[in-house]
CSV table of C-alpha atoms and ligand atoms in Angstrom, one decimal:
chain,number,residue,atom,x,y,z
A,22,MET,CA,-23.7,-2.7,19.7
A,23,SER,CA,-20.3,-2.4,17.8
A,24,SER,CA,-19.5,-4.8,15.4
A,25,ILE,CA,-15.8,-5.6,14.5
A,26,LEU,CA,-15.5,-7.7,10.8
A,27,LEU,CA,-12.3,-9.4,10.7
A,28,LEU,CA,-11.3,-11.1,7.5
A,29,THR,CA,-8.3,-12.8,7.6
A,30,SER,CA,-7.3,-14.5,4.2
A,31,SER,CA,-4.0,-16.3,4.4
A,32,PRO,CA,-4.1,-19.7,3.7
A,33,ARG,CA,-0.5,-20.7,5.6
A,34,ALA,CA,-0.4,-22.5,9.1
A,35,GLU,CA,2.6,-19.7,9.5
A,36,SER,CA,0.7,-16.9,8.4
A,37,LEU,CA,2.0,-13.6,9.6
A,38,SER,CA,-0.7,-11.3,8.8
A,39,THR,CA,-3.4,-13.4,10.5
A,40,PRO,CA,-2.0,-13.4,14.2
A,41,ILE,CA,-1.7,-9.4,14.2
A,42,ALA,CA,-5.2,-9.1,12.7
A,43,VAL,CA,-7.0,-11.4,15.1
A,44,ASP,CA,-4.7,-9.5,18.2
A,45,LEU,CA,-6.2,-5.9,17.0
A,46,ALA,CA,-9.4,-7.5,16.9
A,47,GLU,CA,-9.4,-8.8,20.1
A,48,LYS,CA,-7.7,-5.8,21.6
A,49,LEU,CA,-10.5,-3.5,20.0
A,50,LYS,CA,-13.3,-6.2,21.2
A,51,SER,CA,-11.8,-5.8,24.7
A,52,GLN,CA,-11.8,-2.1,24.8
A,53,ASN,CA,-15.5,-1.6,23.5
A,54,PRO,CA,-17.1,-4.0,25.9
A,55,GLY,CA,-20.8,-5.1,24.5
A,56,SER,CA,-18.8,-5.3,21.1
A,57,VAL,CA,-18.5,-8.0,18.9
A,58,ILE,CA,-16.3,-9.6,16.4
A,59,VAL,CA,-17.5,-11.5,13.3
A,60,ARG,CA,-14.9,-13.8,12.1
A,61,ARG,CA,-14.4,-14.7,8.3
A,62,ASP,CA,-11.3,-16.8,7.5
A,63,LEU,CA,-11.6,-16.4,3.8
A,64,ALA,CA,-8.6,-19.4,3.2
A,65,ALA,CA,-10.4,-22.0,5.8
A,66,ASN,CA,-13.8,-21.1,4.4
A,67,PRO,CA,-13.3,-20.5,1.2
A,68,LEU,CA,-16.4,-18.0,-0.5
A,69,PRO,CA,-18.1,-19.3,-3.9
A,70,HIS,CA,-16.4,-17.4,-6.5
A,71,ILE,CA,-18.8,-15.2,-8.4
A,72,ASP,CA,-20.1,-16.7,-11.8
A,73,ASP,CA,-22.6,-16.7,-14.4
A,74,LEU,CA,-25.5,-17.4,-12.4
A,75,PHE,CA,-24.7,-14.6,-9.7
A,76,THR,CA,-23.7,-12.1,-12.0
A,77,GLY,CA,-27.4,-12.4,-13.8
A,78,ALA,CA,-28.6,-12.8,-10.5
A,79,ILE,CA,-27.3,-9.4,-9.0
A,80,ARG,CA,-29.1,-7.0,-11.8
A,81,LYS,CA,-32.5,-8.0,-11.3
A,82,PRO,CA,-34.2,-7.3,-8.4
A,83,PRO,CA,-35.1,-9.8,-5.6
A,84,GLU,CA,-38.9,-10.6,-6.1
A,85,ALA,CA,-37.6,-11.3,-9.9
A,86,ARG,CA,-35.3,-13.8,-9.4
A,87,ASN,CA,-36.1,-17.4,-9.7
A,88,ALA,CA,-35.3,-19.8,-6.8
A,89,GLU,CA,-31.9,-20.7,-8.2
A,90,GLU,CA,-30.8,-17.3,-8.6
A,91,THR,CA,-32.0,-16.5,-5.2
A,92,VAL,CA,-29.8,-18.8,-3.5
A,93,ALA,CA,-27.0,-18.1,-5.9
A,94,VAL,CA,-26.9,-14.5,-4.1
A,95,GLU,CA,-27.9,-16.0,-0.7
A,96,THR,CA,-24.4,-16.1,0.6
A,97,SER,CA,-23.6,-13.1,-0.9
A,98,ASP,CA,-26.5,-10.9,1.0
A,99,LYS,CA,-25.3,-12.4,3.8
A,100,LEU,CA,-21.7,-11.1,3.5
A,101,VAL,CA,-23.1,-7.5,2.4
A,102,SER,CA,-25.1,-7.6,5.6
A,103,GLU,CA,-21.9,-8.1,7.9
A,104,LEU,CA,-20.3,-5.4,6.0
A,105,LEU,CA,-23.1,-2.7,6.5
A,106,ALA,CA,-23.3,-3.6,10.2
A,107,ALA,CA,-19.5,-3.3,10.9
A,108,ASP,CA,-18.4,-0.4,12.3
A,109,THR,CA,-14.6,-1.4,12.6
A,110,ILE,CA,-13.3,-3.9,9.8
A,111,VAL,CA,-9.5,-5.8,10.3
A,112,ILE,CA,-8.5,-7.3,7.1
A,113,SER,CA,-5.4,-9.3,6.6
A,114,THR,CA,-3.2,-10.3,3.4
A,115,GLY,CA,-0.3,-11.3,2.7
A,116,LEU,CA,1.6,-9.4,-0.5
A,117,ILE,CA,1.1,-12.1,-3.3
A,118,ASN,CA,2.7,-11.5,-6.6
A,119,PHE,CA,2.0,-7.6,-5.7
A,120,ASN,CA,-1.4,-7.9,-5.1
A,121,ILE,CA,-3.8,-9.4,-2.2
A,122,TYR,CA,-4.7,-13.0,-1.5
A,123,SER,CA,-7.5,-14.5,-4.1
A,124,SER,CA,-9.9,-15.6,-1.4
A,125,LEU,CA,-9.9,-11.9,-0.3
A,126,LYS,CA,-10.3,-10.7,-3.7
A,127,THR,CA,-13.4,-13.1,-3.8
A,128,TRP,CA,-15.0,-11.6,-1.0
A,129,ILE,CA,-14.6,-8.0,-2.4
A,130,ASP,CA,-16.5,-9.5,-5.7
A,131,ASN,CA,-19.3,-11.2,-3.0
A,132,VAL,CA,-19.8,-7.5,-1.2
A,133,ALA,CA,-19.6,-5.0,-4.3
A,134,ARG,CA,-23.6,-5.1,-4.8
A,135,ALA,CA,-24.9,-2.1,-6.8
A,136,GLY,CA,-28.1,-0.8,-4.8
A,137,LEU,CA,-26.6,-2.2,-1.7
A,138,THR,CA,-23.0,-1.6,-0.8
A,139,PHE,CA,-22.9,1.4,-3.6
A,140,LYS,CA,-25.1,2.8,-6.3
A,141,TYR,CA,-25.1,4.7,-9.3
A,142,THR,CA,-26.6,8.5,-9.4
A,143,GLU,CA,-26.7,11.2,-12.2
A,144,SER,CA,-23.3,12.9,-10.8
A,145,GLY,CA,-21.3,9.1,-10.8
A,146,PRO,CA,-21.2,6.1,-8.3
A,147,VAL,CA,-21.9,6.8,-4.6
A,148,GLY,CA,-20.2,4.6,-1.8
A,149,LEU,CA,-23.1,2.9,0.5
A,150,ALA,CA,-21.0,1.1,3.4
A,151,THR,CA,-20.0,4.6,4.7
A,152,GLY,CA,-19.1,5.3,8.3
A,153,LYS,CA,-16.6,2.3,9.0
A,154,LYS,CA,-12.6,2.3,10.0
A,155,VAL,CA,-11.0,-0.1,8.2
A,156,TYR,CA,-7.4,-1.5,9.5
A,157,VAL,CA,-5.4,-3.6,6.8
A,158,VAL,CA,-2.7,-5.6,7.9
A,159,LEU,CA,-0.1,-6.9,4.6
A,160,ALA,CA,2.7,-8.9,5.7
A,161,SER,CA,5.4,-9.1,2.6
A,162,GLY,CA,8.4,-10.8,2.0
A,163,GLY,CA,10.1,-7.4,0.5
A,164,VAL,CA,9.5,-3.5,1.5
A,165,TYR,CA,6.3,-1.9,-0.2
A,166,SER,CA,5.4,1.0,2.1
A,167,GLN,CA,8.0,3.1,0.6
A,168,GLY,CA,11.2,2.8,-1.4
A,169,PRO,CA,12.0,1.3,-4.8
A,170,ALA,CA,9.0,-1.6,-4.9
A,171,ALA,CA,6.6,0.9,-3.4
A,172,PRO,CA,5.1,1.4,-6.7
A,173,LEU,CA,4.8,-2.8,-7.2
A,174,ASN,CA,2.4,-2.5,-4.2
A,175,HIS,CA,-0.7,-2.8,-5.7
A,176,ALA,CA,-2.8,-4.4,-2.8
A,177,VAL,CA,-2.9,-1.3,-0.6
A,178,PRO,CA,-3.6,1.0,-4.0
A,179,TYR,CA,-6.2,-1.6,-5.1
A,180,LEU,CA,-7.9,-2.1,-1.7
A,181,LYS,CA,-8.0,1.8,-0.9
A,182,SER,CA,-10.0,2.1,-4.4
A,183,VAL,CA,-12.7,-0.4,-4.3
A,184,LEU,CA,-13.4,0.1,-0.5
A,185,GLY,CA,-13.5,3.9,-1.4
A,186,PHE,CA,-15.9,3.0,-4.1
A,187,LEU,CA,-17.7,1.5,-1.6
A,188,GLY,CA,-17.8,4.5,1.0
A,189,ILE,CA,-15.0,3.5,3.0
A,190,SER,CA,-12.1,5.9,3.3
A,191,ASP,CA,-10.8,5.4,6.8
A,192,ILE,CA,-8.1,3.0,6.2
A,193,GLU,CA,-4.8,2.4,7.9
A,194,THR,CA,-2.5,-0.2,6.8
A,195,ILE,CA,-0.2,-2.0,9.5
A,196,TYR,CA,2.4,-3.5,7.3
A,197,VAL,CA,4.5,-6.2,8.4
A,198,GLU,CA,7.2,-6.3,5.2
A,199,GLY,CA,10.8,-6.7,4.9
A,200,LEU,CA,10.0,-10.3,6.1
A,201,ALA,CA,12.3,-11.9,3.5
A,202,PHE,CA,15.2,-10.1,4.8
A,203,GLY,CA,16.4,-12.8,7.7
A,204,PRO,CA,15.6,-13.1,10.8
A,205,GLU,CA,16.3,-9.9,12.4
A,206,ALA,CA,14.5,-8.2,9.5
A,207,ALA,CA,11.5,-9.9,10.0
A,208,GLU,CA,11.5,-9.8,13.9
A,209,LYS,CA,11.7,-6.3,13.9
A,210,ALA,CA,9.1,-6.0,11.0
A,211,ILE,CA,6.5,-8.5,13.8
A,212,ASP,CA,7.5,-6.0,16.6
A,213,ALA,CA,6.8,-2.9,14.4
A,214,ALA,CA,3.2,-3.8,13.7
A,215,LYS,CA,2.7,-5.6,17.2
A,216,SER,CA,3.5,-2.0,18.9
A,217,ARG,CA,1.3,-0.3,16.2
A,218,VAL,CA,-1.4,-2.8,17.2
A,219,GLN,CA,-1.0,-1.8,20.9
A,220,GLU,CA,-1.0,2.0,19.7
A,221,ILE,CA,-4.3,1.6,18.2
A,222,ALA,CA,-6.0,-0.4,21.1
A,223,LEU,CA,-5.0,1.7,23.4
A,224,ALA,CA,-6.4,5.1,21.6
A,225,ALA,CA,-10.1,2.9,20.7
B,416,FMN,C1,2.7,-17.5,-3.4
B,416,FMN,C2,3.2,-16.4,-3.1
B,416,FMN,C3,3.6,-15.2,-3.8
B,416,FMN,C4,4.1,-14.1,-3.4
B,416,FMN,N1,4.5,-12.9,-3.4
B,416,FMN,C5,5.0,-12.1,-3.2
B,416,FMN,C6,5.0,-10.9,-3.7
B,416,FMN,O1,5.0,-10.6,-4.8
B,416,FMN,N2,6.3,-9.8,-2.9
B,416,FMN,C7,6.6,-9.9,-1.6
B,416,FMN,O2,7.1,-9.1,-1.3
B,416,FMN,N3,6.5,-11.1,-1.3
B,416,FMN,C8,5.6,-12.0,-1.4
B,416,FMN,N4,5.4,-13.4,-1.0
B,416,FMN,C9,6.0,-13.7,0.6
B,416,FMN,C10,4.6,-13.3,1.2
B,416,FMN,O3,3.7,-12.0,1.0
B,416,FMN,C11,4.8,-13.3,3.0
B,416,FMN,O4,5.2,-14.6,3.0
B,416,FMN,C12,3.6,-13.4,3.3
B,416,FMN,O5,4.3,-13.4,4.9
B,416,FMN,C13,2.3,-13.6,3.5
B,416,FMN,O6,1.6,-13.6,4.2
B,416,FMN,P1,0.9,-14.6,5.3
B,416,FMN,O7,2.3,-14.8,6.4
B,416,FMN,O8,0.0,-13.8,6.5
B,416,FMN,O9,0.5,-15.9,4.6
B,416,FMN,C14,4.5,-14.5,-2.0
B,416,FMN,C15,4.4,-15.7,-1.0
B,416,FMN,C16,3.9,-16.6,-1.5
B,416,FMN,C17,3.9,-18.1,-1.2
């Protein structure tokens, strides 16, 4: 069964990234009967930040962890399973101070696990979360896909780096950008993103 992992990270009721990502996931599901959407609203249900207990526990094999350490990695283990089971991942975020929402960063900190989603080898690290397609929906006040502000877009290069480290390189970004440039520009940006979602769904 095909699994679509939907990760939304905006805390805003008026989020512009969330509805586009939800729409994309639903359209992909309807194009693939039998597929399921596993939804994580990372803002409404924030994940635990990694802490001393967690960072110690993940360095031990499961059988060497005490009861407290086992509990400390339970959520992360579940998130890793969801990631590994997914064929398609739809991620949405706003550009926040030139990067992703911190709720999404916390998901990344929970799923980047040596031995589970990547491993170290003699020839360097190897990603283990292979064979997935990722769509990133990025909403921003300014324009960062191109032009003078592009070097300030740390969200897309970061997501490509960290997902690439986990073995995921097939990534498309759907920009919803220039939202701060007035209602007309915002409407145009939203329409362009919706059109791209439609195209992706029709090709799925
Ligand atoms: C705290 C904060 C920081 C932001 N930082 C940026 C930024 O660095 N660059 C930018 O273009 N827009 C920035 N914005 C605008 C957001 O990217 C924009 O509102 C976007 O729609 C947020 O995504 P959402 O609608 O899904 O919540 C910021 C907004 C907030 C609230």
